[in-house]
Amino acid sequence: MAGPATQEHLKTQQKCIAIFALVCCFAVLVALFFSSVDIWGDSEDGITEENCSRNCRIVLVENIPEDLFPADAKTNMPLSAGFHTLLDLAKYSIEVVSPVWNLNSCDTDTKPGSAKQGQLLFQRLIGLKSRGVKLKIASSLTNSVELKTLVEHGAEVSFVNMTAFTRGGLNSSFWIVDRKHMYIGTGDMNWRSFSKRKEMGLVLYNCSCLALDLHRVFSFYWQLHERDYIPTIWSRRVSALYKIDEPLELQVNETEATTFVSTSPELFCAKDRTKDVDAIYQVIHSAKSFIFISVTDYLPLVNRKLRGGADTRYWSPIDEVIREAVMLRGVKVRMLITHWKKTHPLTFNFVSSLKSLCLELHNCSLEVRFFSQKEKKGDFQDLLNHNKYMVTDNALYIGNHNWVGSDFAINAGVGLVIMMQNNLKNRGRTIIGQVRAAFDRDWRSRYAKSHQGSNHQNSKYRECNSKTKERENDSISSL
Ligand SMILES: *[C@@H]1O[C@H](CO)[C@@H](O)[C@H](O)[C@H]1NC(C)=O
Ligand SMILES: *[C@@H]1O[C@H](CO)[C@@H](O)[C@H](O)[C@H]1NC(C)=O
Ligand SMILES: *[C@@H]1O[C@H](CO)[C@@H](O)[C@H](O)[C@H]1NC(C)=O
Ligand SMILES: *[C@@H]1O[C@H](CO)[C@@H](O)[C@H](O)[C@H]1NC(C)=O
Ligand SMILES: *[C@@H]1O[C@H](CO)[C@@H](O)[C@H](O)[C@H]1NC(C)=O
Ligand SMILES: *[C@@H]1O[C@H](CO)[C@@H](O)[C@H](O)[C@H]1NC(C)=O
């Protein structure tokens, strides 16, 4: 009945509707794409890879529990002082990742004043908003009172549901200030890190190239907020700027160095990001004369919790490369492991196995000592040596994980590698020399006890050893 004109009109209308629908579909797709990918990432405040600063200052920060060493052994900047310098410098933003938020403790059975540093730091973090400094925190904690308080005082918190990804924890521990200065180390937002626990970290000032890259790790966590999957396509703003085979070249206190940031678990390695384990592997592999390792726990096992129980496997990458360095390259290895309540009994077996490699071999030296503080009673976290680093003749690695397979497999952490030419002239004055001196101090201290049997390599330190003989036997019988 309709005339040709009306039919024509209808057709055009249909066409319009079809085109409109197509456009809508397209728009929805684009919106979906961008929302899941976050292509724009986070703003990087105008500092780019081209004009970032490579002329950095580095400071070794440590927390040494009060009565652990004589005063003359405490030559490095205290950890709390390091955080205060960063807070002083902050103009725009502080980004923090910490496995624990427990600064504001009122622990009653500890010495009065031991929790003071933590409380002070917490007050300063609360006060950031009034200075116009933005505080951003990424955390996997679901019920933290302190995080709630910080949010009430203007902090932004991104919740990373580690349960959904690996059933581990967001155990990374670092700070980024104004994308310019940074901290990385074992000391975290726990009052114990400023009193009872032995911690080590690095603070880098005026180091925007490296801070920018670490910020990308932070951005990665930030974008996992409330997600339960890892997107397959990622924003360019979270991929790594520097990696194991293309490290950042910079100057730390006027010394040429190369450096990169590594992460774990593998699932959390964005494009180009080096895995922690590969970083450790490379540092051990490129050592020429010595490797000194200080970790709380050493255990080459991965323990996966499965529905029908647990599945434990031998996890070889680090164990393997240590064996190679010791036996085939004649590199001298020292391992300082903490002996504490939670030391896994198999640690001693793995360590004995490593030590036995050198039987009857010349040019082979692998020594292990256990850092323990048995005579102290109370909280097992007291005076715990919480260090997690390795220093060699030409490099330094400082990370957030113990050298335990499961930690690398399920917990999120970051590591920093700094490599330097082994320059005799500068030795001792570089950061590598300083970390080595800290290791030597711990190694020779009365808390470092060699475990089980005789150790032929120890003649130089026999004096310390004879003093600790009874304690050694103690620790063997306690197994
Ligand atoms: C670095 O370069 C970017 C873009 O080229 C520019 O916007 C920014 O102001 C520069 N920053 C500095 C500190 O020079
Ligand atoms: C985290 O993810 C798990 C598994 O997807 C889920 O069951 C849980 O509710 C999530 N937790 C929170 C606090 O969102
Ligand atoms: C790391 O995360 C795991 C899992 O949440 C937790 O059991 C462990 O205590 C954490 N480690 C540290 C150093 O906080
Ligand atoms: C960082 O660089 C600025 C400008 O070059 C300088 O004034 C400042 O003292 C440096 N900060 C540190 C901690 O070295
Ligand atoms: C063994 O040690 C000696 C003396 O330290 C050294 O000259 C030699 O090169 C070493 N051999 C190997 C295979 O490392
Ligand atoms: C680097 O320089 C800073 C400031 O001048 C100093 O405090 C620090 O001890 C130096 N670090 C090293 C490893 O020499």
Short mmCIF file of N, CA and C in Angstrom, two decimals, residues 144-197:
data_model
loop_
_atom_site.label_atom_id
_atom_site.label_comp_id
_atom_site.label_asym_id
_atom_site.label_seq_id
_atom_site.Cartn_x
_atom_site.Cartn_y
_atom_site.Cartn_z
N SER A 144 43.26 -4.38 57.26
CA SER A 144 44.25 -3.66 58.03
C SER A 144 43.69 -2.38 58.63
N VAL A 145 43.78 -2.29 59.94
CA VAL A 145 43.31 -1.11 60.65
C VAL A 145 44.11 0.12 60.23
N GLU A 146 45.43 -0.08 60.08
CA GLU A 146 46.28 1.06 59.73
C GLU A 146 45.96 1.59 58.34
N LEU A 147 45.69 0.68 57.41
CA LEU A 147 45.36 1.15 56.06
C LEU A 147 44.05 1.94 56.10
N LYS A 148 43.11 1.48 56.91
CA LYS A 148 41.84 2.21 57.03
C LYS A 148 42.09 3.62 57.56
N THR A 149 42.92 3.71 58.58
CA THR A 149 43.24 5.02 59.16
C THR A 149 43.90 5.91 58.11
N LEU A 150 44.82 5.34 57.34
CA LEU A 150 45.51 6.14 56.32
C LEU A 150 44.52 6.62 55.25
N VAL A 151 43.57 5.75 54.89
CA VAL A 151 42.56 6.15 53.90
C VAL A 151 41.74 7.32 54.45
N GLU A 152 41.40 7.25 55.73
CA GLU A 152 40.66 8.35 56.35
C GLU A 152 41.46 9.64 56.30
N HIS A 153 42.78 9.52 56.21
CA HIS A 153 43.63 10.71 56.14
C HIS A 153 44.13 10.97 54.72
N GLY A 154 43.36 10.52 53.75
CA GLY A 154 43.63 10.94 52.38
C GLY A 154 44.45 10.00 51.53
N ALA A 155 44.88 8.86 52.08
CA ALA A 155 45.67 7.94 51.26
C ALA A 155 44.75 7.19 50.30
N GLU A 156 45.31 6.81 49.16
CA GLU A 156 44.58 5.95 48.23
C GLU A 156 45.18 4.57 48.33
N VAL A 157 44.34 3.56 48.47
CA VAL A 157 44.85 2.21 48.60
C VAL A 157 44.29 1.34 47.49
N SER A 158 45.19 0.64 46.81
CA SER A 158 44.77 -0.27 45.77
C SER A 158 44.89 -1.68 46.33
N PHE A 159 43.76 -2.39 46.30
CA PHE A 159 43.76 -3.74 46.86
C PHE A 159 44.12 -4.77 45.79
N VAL A 160 45.18 -5.50 46.02
CA VAL A 160 45.58 -6.55 45.09
C VAL A 160 45.18 -7.88 45.70
N ASN A 161 44.24 -8.55 45.06
CA ASN A 161 43.72 -9.79 45.61
C ASN A 161 44.66 -10.95 45.25
N MET A 162 45.71 -11.11 46.03
CA MET A 162 46.70 -12.15 45.73
C MET A 162 46.09 -13.55 45.79
N THR A 163 45.05 -13.70 46.61
CA THR A 163 44.37 -15.00 46.69
C THR A 163 43.89 -15.44 45.32
N ALA A 164 43.41 -14.48 44.55
CA ALA A 164 42.88 -14.81 43.24
C ALA A 164 44.00 -15.18 42.25
N PHE A 165 45.19 -14.63 42.44
CA PHE A 165 46.27 -14.86 41.47
C PHE A 165 47.12 -16.08 41.81
N THR A 166 47.70 -16.08 42.99
CA THR A 166 48.65 -17.15 43.32
C THR A 166 48.44 -17.69 44.73
N ARG A 167 47.50 -17.16 45.46
CA ARG A 167 47.30 -17.50 46.87
C ARG A 167 48.52 -17.17 47.72
N GLY A 168 49.27 -16.18 47.28
CA GLY A 168 50.43 -15.75 48.06
C GLY A 168 50.15 -14.40 48.69
N GLY A 169 51.20 -13.63 48.90
CA GLY A 169 51.06 -12.30 49.48
C GLY A 169 51.76 -11.26 48.61
N LEU A 170 51.33 -10.02 48.72
CA LEU A 170 52.04 -8.93 48.05
C LEU A 170 53.15 -8.53 49.01
N ASN A 171 54.28 -9.22 48.91
CA ASN A 171 55.34 -9.06 49.89
C ASN A 171 56.42 -8.07 49.47
N SER A 172 56.18 -7.38 48.37
CA SER A 172 57.16 -6.37 47.94
C SER A 172 57.30 -5.30 49.01
N SER A 173 58.47 -4.71 49.07
CA SER A 173 58.71 -3.67 50.06
C SER A 173 59.55 -2.56 49.43
N PHE A 174 58.88 -1.50 49.00
CA PHE A 174 59.61 -0.37 48.43
C PHE A 174 58.81 0.93 48.53
N TRP A 175 59.52 2.04 48.34
CA TRP A 175 58.90 3.37 48.30
C TRP A 175 59.37 4.07 47.03
N ILE A 176 58.49 4.88 46.46
CA ILE A 176 58.90 5.76 45.36
C ILE A 176 58.42 7.17 45.72
N VAL A 177 59.32 8.12 45.70
CA VAL A 177 58.97 9.48 46.08
C VAL A 177 59.11 10.40 44.88
N ASP A 178 58.03 11.03 44.49
CA ASP A 178 58.02 11.97 43.35
C ASP A 178 58.63 11.37 42.07
N ARG A 179 58.56 10.08 41.92
CA ARG A 179 59.18 9.38 40.76
C ARG A 179 60.64 9.77 40.61
N LYS A 180 61.30 10.02 41.71
CA LYS A 180 62.63 10.58 41.67
C LYS A 180 63.56 9.89 42.66
N HIS A 181 63.04 9.64 43.83
CA HIS A 181 63.83 9.00 44.88
C HIS A 181 63.15 7.66 45.21
N MET A 182 63.91 6.73 45.72
CA MET A 182 63.29 5.45 46.05
C MET A 182 64.00 4.72 47.18
N TYR A 183 63.27 3.79 47.73
CA TYR A 183 63.81 2.89 48.76
C TYR A 183 63.46 1.48 48.35
N ILE A 184 64.38 0.56 48.56
CA ILE A 184 64.05 -0.86 48.40
C ILE A 184 64.82 -1.63 49.44
N GLY A 185 64.15 -2.61 50.07
CA GLY A 185 64.86 -3.37 51.09
C GLY A 185 63.93 -4.25 51.89
N THR A 186 64.48 -4.83 52.96
CA THR A 186 63.67 -5.76 53.74
C THR A 186 62.84 -5.04 54.79
N GLY A 187 63.29 -3.89 55.22
CA GLY A 187 62.55 -3.16 56.24
C GLY A 187 61.21 -2.73 55.67
N ASP A 188 60.12 -3.08 56.36
CA ASP A 188 58.81 -2.71 55.84
C ASP A 188 58.03 -1.91 56.87
N MET A 189 56.74 -1.75 56.66
CA MET A 189 55.96 -0.86 57.51
C MET A 189 55.51 -1.59 58.77
N ASN A 190 56.49 -2.11 59.47
CA ASN A 190 56.28 -2.89 60.67
C ASN A 190 57.17 -2.25 61.73
N TRP A 191 56.65 -1.96 62.89
CA TRP A 191 57.46 -1.28 63.90
C TRP A 191 58.72 -2.07 64.24
N ARG A 192 58.65 -3.41 64.08
CA ARG A 192 59.83 -4.24 64.38
C ARG A 192 61.01 -3.89 63.48
N SER A 193 60.69 -3.43 62.26
CA SER A 193 61.77 -3.07 61.33
C SER A 193 62.60 -1.90 61.85
N PHE A 194 62.07 -1.18 62.82
CA PHE A 194 62.80 -0.02 63.34
C PHE A 194 63.28 -0.26 64.76
N SER A 195 63.09 -1.49 65.24
CA SER A 195 63.58 -1.75 66.58
C SER A 195 64.27 -3.11 66.67
N LYS A 196 63.49 -4.18 66.67
CA LYS A 196 64.07 -5.46 67.04
C LYS A 196 64.69 -6.24 65.90
N ARG A 197 64.35 -5.87 64.66
CA ARG A 197 64.80 -6.71 63.56
C ARG A 197 65.97 -6.10 62.83
#
